[in-house]
CSV table of C-alpha atoms and ligand atoms in Angstrom, one decimal:
chain,number,residue,atom,x,y,z
A,1,MET,CA,0.0,0.0,0.0
A,2,GLN,CA,1.2,3.5,-0.8
A,3,VAL,CA,0.0,6.2,1.6
A,4,LEU,CA,0.4,9.8,0.4
A,5,ILE,CA,1.0,12.0,3.4
A,6,PRO,CA,0.3,15.7,2.8
A,7,THR,CA,2.8,17.5,5.2
A,8,ARG,CA,0.6,20.6,5.6
A,9,ASP,CA,-2.7,19.0,6.3
A,10,HIS,CA,-4.0,20.5,9.6
A,11,PHE,CA,-7.1,18.2,9.7
A,12,VAL,CA,-5.8,14.8,8.8
A,13,THR,CA,-2.4,14.9,10.3
A,14,ALA,CA,0.6,12.8,9.4
A,15,ALA,CA,0.6,11.3,12.9
A,16,LEU,CA,-2.5,9.3,11.8
A,17,ALA,CA,-0.2,7.2,9.6
A,18,ASP,CA,2.4,6.6,12.3
A,19,ASP,CA,1.4,3.1,13.3
A,20,LEU,CA,0.4,1.7,9.9
A,21,GLU,CA,3.2,-0.9,9.7
A,22,ARG,CA,1.3,-2.9,12.3
A,23,TRP,CA,-1.5,-3.5,9.7
A,24,VAL,CA,0.3,-3.1,6.4
A,25,PRO,CA,3.7,-4.9,6.3
A,26,LYS,CA,4.4,-3.8,2.7
A,27,LEU,CA,4.0,0.0,3.0
A,28,TRP,CA,5.2,3.0,1.0
A,29,ARG,CA,4.9,6.2,3.0
A,30,ARG,CA,5.1,9.0,0.5
A,31,LYS,CA,5.6,12.6,1.6
A,32,LEU,CA,3.5,15.2,-0.4
A,33,VAL,CA,4.3,18.8,0.4
A,34,ALA,CA,0.7,20.0,0.2
A,35,GLY,CA,-2.3,20.9,2.4
A,36,HIS,CA,-5.7,19.2,3.1
A,37,TRP,CA,-6.9,20.0,-0.5
A,38,ALA,CA,-4.0,18.3,-2.1
A,39,PRO,CA,-6.1,16.6,-4.8
A,40,VAL,CA,-7.2,20.0,-5.9
A,41,SER,CA,-3.9,21.9,-5.5
A,42,HIS,CA,-1.5,19.1,-6.6
A,43,PRO,CA,-3.3,16.8,-9.0
A,44,ASP,CA,-0.3,16.3,-11.3
A,45,ALA,CA,2.0,15.3,-8.4
A,46,ILE,CA,-0.7,12.8,-7.0
A,47,ALA,CA,-1.3,11.3,-10.5
A,48,ARG,CA,2.5,10.8,-10.9
A,49,MET,CA,2.8,9.1,-7.5
A,50,VAL,CA,-0.1,6.8,-8.2
A,51,GLU,CA,1.2,6.0,-11.7
A,52,GLU,CA,4.7,5.2,-10.3
A,53,PHE,CA,3.2,2.9,-7.7
A,54,VAL,CA,0.8,1.1,-10.0
A,55,GLU,CA,3.6,0.5,-12.5
A,56,HIS,CA,5.9,-0.7,-9.8
A,57,VAL,CA,3.3,-3.2,-8.5
A,58,GLY,CA,2.9,-4.3,-12.1
A,59,GLY,CA,6.6,-5.2,-12.3
A,60,GLN,CA,8.5,-1.9,-13.1
A,61,PRO,CA,11.6,-1.0,-11.1
A,62,SER,CA,11.1,1.2,-8.1
A,63,THR,CA,11.4,4.9,-8.8
A,64,ARG,CA,13.5,7.1,-6.6
A,65,GLY,CA,10.4,8.5,-4.9
A,66,LEU,CA,9.2,5.0,-4.1
A,67,GLN,CA,12.6,3.9,-2.9
A,68,ARG,CA,12.6,6.9,-0.5
A,69,ALA,CA,9.0,6.1,0.6
A,70,LYS,CA,9.7,2.4,1.3
A,71,SER,CA,9.0,1.8,4.9
A,72,GLY,CA,12.3,1.1,6.8
A,73,ALA,CA,14.6,3.2,4.6
A,74,VAL,CA,17.3,4.7,6.9
A,75,GLY,CA,19.7,7.6,6.6
A,76,PHE,CA,20.2,8.8,3.1
A,77,THR,CA,19.4,5.4,1.6
A,78,GLY,CA,17.6,5.8,-1.7
A,79,GLN,CA,18.3,9.5,-1.8
A,80,LEU,CA,20.1,11.3,-4.6
A,81,VAL,CA,22.6,14.1,-3.8
A,82,VAL,CA,24.1,16.4,-6.4
A,83,VAL,CA,27.4,18.1,-5.6
A,84,THR,CA,29.1,20.7,-7.9
A,85,GLY,CA,32.8,21.2,-7.8
A,86,ALA,CA,33.1,17.6,-6.6
A,87,GLY,CA,36.4,16.9,-8.3
A,88,SER,CA,38.4,18.3,-5.4
A,89,GLY,CA,38.4,19.6,-1.8
A,90,ILE,CA,35.2,20.3,0.0
A,91,GLY,CA,33.0,19.1,-2.9
A,92,LYS,CA,34.8,15.8,-3.2
A,93,ALA,CA,34.7,15.2,0.6
A,94,THR,CA,31.0,16.1,0.6
A,95,ALA,CA,30.2,13.6,-2.2
A,96,GLN,CA,32.1,10.9,-0.2
A,97,ALA,CA,30.4,11.7,3.0
A,98,PHE,CA,26.9,11.5,1.5
A,99,ALA,CA,27.8,8.3,-0.3
A,100,ALA,CA,29.0,6.9,3.1
A,101,ALA,CA,25.7,7.8,4.6
A,102,GLY,CA,23.9,5.7,1.9
A,103,ALA,CA,23.1,8.2,-0.8
A,104,GLU,CA,23.7,7.9,-4.6
A,105,VAL,CA,25.7,10.9,-5.7
A,106,VAL,CA,26.0,13.0,-8.8
A,107,VAL,CA,29.6,14.2,-8.9
A,108,ALA,CA,29.8,17.3,-11.1
A,109,ASP,CA,32.9,19.4,-12.0
A,110,ILE,CA,34.1,21.6,-14.8
A,111,ASP,CA,37.1,19.2,-14.9
A,112,ALA,CA,35.7,15.9,-16.3
A,113,THR,CA,38.9,14.0,-15.3
A,114,SER,CA,38.6,14.9,-11.6
A,115,ALA,CA,34.9,14.3,-11.5
A,116,LYS,CA,35.5,10.8,-12.9
A,117,ARG,CA,38.3,10.2,-10.4
A,118,THR,CA,36.0,11.1,-7.5
A,119,ALA,CA,33.2,9.0,-8.8
A,120,ALA,CA,35.5,6.0,-9.3
A,121,GLU,CA,36.8,6.3,-5.8
A,122,ILE,CA,33.3,6.3,-4.4
A,123,GLY,CA,32.0,3.3,-6.4
A,124,PRO,CA,29.0,2.4,-8.6
A,125,ALA,CA,26.6,4.7,-6.8
A,126,ALA,CA,28.4,7.8,-8.0
A,127,TYR,CA,27.8,9.3,-11.4
A,128,PRO,CA,30.3,11.8,-12.9
A,129,TYR,CA,29.2,14.8,-15.0
A,130,ALA,CA,31.2,17.6,-16.6
A,131,VAL,CA,29.5,21.0,-16.2
A,132,ASP,CA,30.5,24.6,-15.9
A,133,VAL,CA,28.3,26.1,-13.2
A,134,SER,CA,28.7,29.6,-14.7
A,135,ASP,CA,27.0,28.5,-17.9
A,136,GLU,CA,23.2,28.9,-17.4
A,137,GLU,CA,22.2,26.8,-20.4
A,138,ALA,CA,24.6,24.0,-19.5
A,139,MET,CA,23.3,24.0,-15.9
A,140,THR,CA,19.6,23.7,-17.1
A,141,ALA,CA,20.5,20.9,-19.4
A,142,PHE,CA,22.5,19.2,-16.6
A,143,ALA,CA,19.6,19.4,-14.2
A,144,GLU,CA,17.2,17.9,-16.8
A,145,GLU,CA,19.7,15.1,-17.7
A,146,VAL,CA,20.1,14.2,-14.0
A,147,ALA,CA,16.4,14.2,-13.5
A,148,ALA,CA,15.8,12.0,-16.5
A,149,GLU,CA,18.6,9.5,-15.7
A,150,HIS,CA,18.5,9.4,-11.9
A,151,GLY,CA,15.4,11.2,-10.7
A,152,VAL,CA,14.9,14.6,-9.0
A,153,PRO,CA,17.6,15.0,-6.4
A,154,ASP,CA,16.8,15.2,-2.7
A,155,VAL,CA,19.9,17.3,-1.9
A,156,VAL,CA,21.8,19.7,-4.1
A,157,VAL,CA,25.1,21.1,-2.9
A,158,ASN,CA,26.2,24.2,-4.8
A,159,ASN,CA,29.8,24.1,-3.9
A,160,ALA,CA,31.9,24.9,-7.0
A,161,GLY,CA,33.9,28.1,-6.5
A,162,ILE,CA,37.1,29.9,-7.3
A,163,GLY,CA,39.4,32.1,-5.3
A,164,LEU,CA,40.5,35.7,-6.1
A,165,ALA,CA,42.7,37.9,-3.9
A,166,GLY,CA,44.5,41.2,-4.2
A,167,SER,CA,43.7,44.9,-3.8
A,168,PHE,CA,40.5,46.3,-5.2
A,169,LEU,CA,42.3,48.8,-7.4
A,170,ASP,CA,44.3,45.9,-9.0
A,171,THR,CA,41.1,43.8,-9.5
A,172,THR,CA,39.9,44.2,-13.1
A,173,ALA,CA,36.3,44.3,-14.3
A,174,GLU,CA,37.0,40.9,-16.0
A,175,ASP,CA,38.2,39.5,-12.6
A,176,TRP,CA,34.9,40.6,-11.1
A,177,ARG,CA,32.9,39.1,-13.8
A,178,ARG,CA,34.6,35.7,-13.5
A,179,VAL,CA,34.4,35.4,-9.8
A,180,LEU,CA,30.7,36.5,-9.7
A,181,ASP,CA,29.9,34.2,-12.7
A,182,VAL,CA,31.2,31.2,-10.9
A,183,ASN,CA,30.8,31.9,-7.2
A,184,LEU,CA,27.4,33.8,-7.3
A,185,LEU,CA,25.7,33.0,-10.6
A,186,GLY,CA,26.9,29.4,-10.5
A,187,VAL,CA,24.9,29.0,-7.2
A,188,VAL,CA,22.0,30.9,-8.8
A,189,HIS,CA,21.9,28.6,-11.8
A,190,GLY,CA,22.1,25.5,-9.5
A,191,CYS,CA,19.3,26.8,-7.3
A,192,ARG,CA,17.0,27.7,-10.2
A,193,ALA,CA,17.5,24.6,-12.3
A,194,PHE,CA,17.2,22.1,-9.4
A,195,GLY,CA,14.9,24.2,-7.2
A,196,ALA,CA,12.3,24.3,-9.9
A,197,LEU,CA,12.4,20.5,-10.3
A,198,MET,CA,12.2,19.9,-6.5
A,199,ALA,CA,9.3,22.3,-6.2
A,200,GLU,CA,7.4,20.6,-9.0
A,201,SER,CA,7.9,17.2,-7.5
A,202,ALA,CA,6.2,18.3,-4.3
A,203,GLU,CA,8.4,15.9,-2.3
A,204,GLY,CA,10.6,18.5,-0.6
A,205,GLY,CA,14.4,18.5,-0.5
A,206,HIS,CA,17.4,20.5,0.6
A,207,ILE,CA,19.7,23.0,-1.1
A,208,VAL,CA,23.2,23.7,0.4
A,209,ASN,CA,25.0,26.7,-0.8
A,210,ILE,CA,28.7,27.0,0.0
A,211,SER,CA,29.4,30.6,1.1
A,212,SER,CA,32.4,31.4,3.2
A,213,ALA,CA,33.4,33.1,6.5
A,214,ALA,CA,34.6,35.8,4.1
A,215,ALA,CA,30.9,36.7,3.6
A,216,TYR,CA,31.0,38.5,7.0
A,217,THR,CA,34.7,39.1,7.3
A,218,PRO,CA,35.6,42.2,5.4
A,219,SER,CA,39.2,42.3,4.1
A,220,ARG,CA,41.2,44.8,2.0
A,221,THR,CA,42.5,41.8,0.0
A,222,LEU,CA,39.3,40.0,-0.7
A,223,SER,CA,36.8,42.6,-2.1
A,224,ALA,CA,35.6,40.5,-5.0
A,225,TYR,CA,35.7,37.1,-3.4
A,226,ALA,CA,34.1,38.3,-0.1
A,227,SER,CA,31.4,40.2,-2.0
A,228,SER,CA,30.5,37.1,-4.1
A,229,LYS,CA,30.2,35.0,-0.9
A,230,ALA,CA,28.2,37.7,1.0
A,231,ALA,CA,25.8,37.6,-1.9
A,232,VAL,CA,25.5,33.8,-1.7
A,233,LEU,CA,24.7,34.1,2.1
A,234,MET,CA,21.9,36.7,1.4
A,235,LEU,CA,20.6,34.7,-1.6
A,236,SER,CA,20.3,31.7,0.7
A,237,ASP,CA,18.4,33.7,3.3
A,238,CYS,CA,16.0,35.0,0.7
A,239,LEU,CA,15.6,31.6,-1.0
A,240,ARG,CA,15.0,29.8,2.3
A,241,ALA,CA,12.0,32.1,3.0
A,242,GLU,CA,10.5,31.3,-0.4
A,243,LEU,CA,11.1,27.6,-0.6
A,244,ALA,CA,9.9,26.9,3.0
A,245,ASP,CA,6.3,26.6,1.5
A,246,LYS,CA,7.6,23.9,-0.8
A,247,GLY,CA,9.2,21.9,2.0
A,248,ILE,CA,12.7,22.6,0.6
A,249,GLY,CA,15.3,23.6,3.2
A,250,VAL,CA,18.2,25.9,2.4
A,251,THR,CA,21.6,25.9,4.2
A,252,ALA,CA,24.4,28.4,3.7
A,253,VAL,CA,27.7,27.0,4.8
A,254,CYS,CA,30.5,29.4,5.8
A,255,PRO,CA,33.8,27.6,6.1
A,256,GLY,CA,36.9,29.4,7.5
A,257,ILE,CA,40.4,28.3,6.5
A,258,VAL,CA,40.3,24.8,4.9
A,259,ALA,CA,43.2,23.0,3.4
A,260,THR,CA,42.2,22.3,-0.2
A,261,ASP,CA,43.6,23.0,-3.7
A,262,ILE,CA,41.8,26.4,-3.9
A,263,THR,CA,45.1,28.1,-2.8
A,264,ASN,CA,46.9,26.6,-5.8
A,265,THR,CA,44.3,28.0,-8.3
A,266,THR,CA,43.5,31.4,-6.7
A,267,ARG,CA,44.3,34.4,-8.8
A,268,PHE,CA,46.2,37.2,-7.0
A,269,ALA,CA,45.2,40.4,-8.8
A,270,GLY,CA,48.1,42.7,-9.5
A,271,ALA,CA,50.8,40.0,-9.1
A,272,ASP,CA,53.1,39.2,-11.9
A,273,ALA,CA,53.7,35.5,-12.8
A,274,LEU,CA,56.6,35.0,-10.4
A,275,ASP,CA,54.8,36.8,-7.5
A,276,GLN,CA,51.6,34.7,-8.3
A,277,GLN,CA,53.6,31.5,-7.7
A,278,ARG,CA,55.1,32.8,-4.5
A,279,LEU,CA,51.7,34.0,-3.1
A,280,ARG,CA,50.0,30.7,-4.0
A,281,ARG,CA,52.8,28.7,-2.2
A,282,LYS,CA,52.6,31.0,0.8
A,283,ALA,CA,48.8,30.7,1.0
A,284,THR,CA,48.9,26.9,0.5
A,285,ALA,CA,51.5,26.6,3.4
A,286,THR,CA,49.4,28.7,5.7
A,287,TYR,CA,46.2,26.7,5.0
A,288,ALA,CA,48.1,23.4,5.4
A,289,LYS,CA,49.5,24.6,8.7
A,290,ARG,CA,46.0,25.5,9.9
A,291,GLY,CA,45.3,21.8,9.4
A,292,PHE,CA,41.5,21.8,9.0
A,293,GLY,CA,40.6,19.2,6.3
A,294,PRO,CA,37.7,19.2,3.9
A,295,GLU,CA,36.3,16.0,5.3
A,296,LYS,CA,35.4,17.9,8.5
A,297,VAL,CA,33.4,20.4,6.5
A,298,ALA,CA,31.7,17.6,4.7
A,299,ALA,CA,30.6,15.9,8.0
A,300,GLU,CA,29.1,19.3,9.1
A,301,ILE,CA,27.3,19.6,5.7
A,302,VAL,CA,25.7,16.2,6.2
A,303,ARG,CA,24.7,17.2,9.8
A,304,ALA,CA,23.2,20.5,8.5
A,305,VAL,CA,21.0,18.7,6.0
A,306,ARG,CA,19.9,16.2,8.6
A,307,SER,CA,19.0,18.9,11.1
A,308,GLY,CA,17.9,21.7,8.7
A,309,ILE,CA,20.5,24.2,10.0
A,310,PRO,CA,20.0,27.5,8.1
A,311,VAL,CA,23.5,29.1,8.4
A,312,LEU,CA,26.5,27.0,9.4
A,313,PRO,CA,29.9,28.6,10.1
A,314,VAL,CA,32.5,25.8,10.0
A,315,THR,CA,35.9,26.0,11.8
A,316,PRO,CA,36.4,27.9,15.1
A,317,GLU,CA,37.6,31.0,13.4
A,318,ALA,CA,34.5,31.1,11.2
A,319,ARG,CA,32.2,30.8,14.2
A,320,ALA,CA,34.2,33.5,16.2
A,321,ALA,CA,34.1,35.9,13.2
A,322,ARG,CA,30.3,35.4,12.9
A,323,VAL,CA,29.8,36.4,16.5
A,324,VAL,CA,32.3,39.4,16.4
A,325,SER,CA,30.8,40.7,13.1
A,326,ARG,CA,27.4,40.8,14.8
A,327,PHE,CA,28.3,42.2,18.2
A,328,ALA,CA,31.5,44.2,17.5
A,329,PRO,CA,31.5,45.1,13.8
A,330,GLY,CA,34.1,47.8,14.5
A,331,VAL,CA,36.6,45.2,15.4
A,332,MET,CA,36.1,43.5,12.0
A,333,ARG,CA,36.5,46.9,10.3
A,334,ARG,CA,39.9,47.3,12.0
A,335,LEU,CA,41.0,43.8,11.2
A,336,ALA,CA,40.0,44.3,7.5
A,337,ARG,CA,42.9,46.7,7.2
A,338,VAL,CA,45.5,44.0,7.8
A,339,ASP,CA,47.1,42.8,4.5
A,340,VAL,CA,47.0,39.0,5.1
A,341,VAL,CA,48.1,38.2,1.5
A,342,ARG,CA,51.6,39.6,1.2
B,1,NAD,N1,39.2,26.1,1.1
B,1,NAD,C1,38.7,27.1,1.9
B,1,NAD,O1,39.4,27.6,2.8
B,1,NAD,C2,37.3,27.6,1.7
B,1,NAD,C3,36.8,28.5,2.6
B,1,NAD,C4,35.5,29.0,2.5
B,1,NAD,C5,34.8,28.7,1.4
B,1,NAD,N2,35.3,27.8,0.4
B,1,NAD,C6,34.5,27.5,-0.7
B,1,NAD,O2,34.3,26.1,-0.8
B,1,NAD,C7,34.0,25.8,-2.2
B,1,NAD,C8,35.0,24.6,-2.6
B,1,NAD,O3,36.3,25.1,-2.5
B,1,NAD,P1,37.5,24.2,-2.2
B,1,NAD,O4,38.3,24.8,-1.2
B,1,NAD,O5,37.1,22.8,-2.0
B,1,NAD,O6,38.4,24.4,-3.6
B,1,NAD,P2,39.0,23.4,-4.7
B,1,NAD,O7,39.7,24.2,-5.6
B,1,NAD,O8,39.7,22.3,-4.0
B,1,NAD,O9,37.7,22.7,-5.4
B,1,NAD,C9,36.8,23.5,-6.2
B,1,NAD,C10,36.3,22.6,-7.3
B,1,NAD,O10,35.4,23.4,-8.1
B,1,NAD,C11,35.7,23.1,-9.4
B,1,NAD,N3,35.2,24.3,-10.2
B,1,NAD,C12,35.8,25.5,-10.3
B,1,NAD,N4,35.1,26.3,-11.2
B,1,NAD,C13,34.1,25.5,-11.6
B,1,NAD,C14,33.0,25.8,-12.5
B,1,NAD,N5,32.9,27.0,-13.1
B,1,NAD,N6,32.1,24.8,-12.7
B,1,NAD,C15,32.2,23.6,-12.1
B,1,NAD,N7,33.2,23.3,-11.2
B,1,NAD,C16,34.1,24.3,-11.0
B,1,NAD,C17,37.2,22.9,-9.5
B,1,NAD,O11,37.5,22.2,-10.7
B,1,NAD,C18,37.4,22.2,-8.3
B,1,NAD,O12,37.3,20.8,-8.5
B,1,NAD,C19,34.2,27.0,-3.0
B,1,NAD,O13,33.0,27.6,-3.2
B,1,NAD,C20,35.1,27.9,-2.1
B,1,NAD,O14,34.9,29.3,-2.4
B,1,NAD,C21,36.6,27.3,0.6
């Protein structure tokens, strides 16, 4: 038996279906993000769920929605998690963490080779894709392809991002465009393409956007990067308010200093080729010395999705900066003057 449970029904509450396994051993408990008049407000979603169930009983394989609804499913079993920028660092560790928790993972990166490597390391439940998050058309096509091949994802982690440091006066308009295209619009494209699919499915879900502690830590050397991350934090706050009605949670993650490859690819505006190498080496050494690995961020991301945490600073310095920025912003303004790059 498949029971459709409207999550916003104030008259026939979900609790009524709590004890059903006693009477129905083969039970599919399907969440429908709708109110009491679900048949009127969501006829297409209900028709799809009924069709999937009837076809399954008739011998077709279980759809993702049915797998998720199967009574007894634990953790992220049967769930699909999409991670962008999963070829390296935090994205790779996040894909690994969700896979370890039972999910199937879509491993996307602009670099096809690293996406394939991550997927191969995880195993057969990981599917590699090459996509540039800053390309709107490619992201729409990517979301449609994922939905057609694997189903609508339960969790989307918009993680892909690039570093950019240096003084504002050395940062060109082209630098700004690139960092905003990837760090901000890449997240926007991911939220739009997958958010629309999740909303239409009426089965809820969760979007995780990787911002940064830089979002609330002003710095004379990070004007473009910090602005892009502050925008991701605000976007997440706005989106959370809108998608709450659809049963879709939104988390903004704000890591501090995490040892990944980002320091080897960050562009230092105003530095010549030689200086660029020196600054990358210096930043990489500093981040390595800090010793906070991406797997710790990944574990926090999984926890945030499980608990529906809205904003999650990760690392002690990210948490401290969040508190100081709220209660003593003058201190942050003074610290912003320190040139931490050179
Ligand atoms: N490492 C840190 O200290 C730190 C701190 C705060 C926030 N972050 C953020 O975490 C996220 C992950 O960074 P990381 O440290 O793991 O870096 P990383 O360089 O190790 O990984 C980033 C991945 O994103 C991919 N990528 C870059 N541009 C892309 C694009 N246009 N489309 C698709 N994929 C693209 C890269 O190929 C790479 O595999 C970024 O958004 C970054 O800004 C990192």
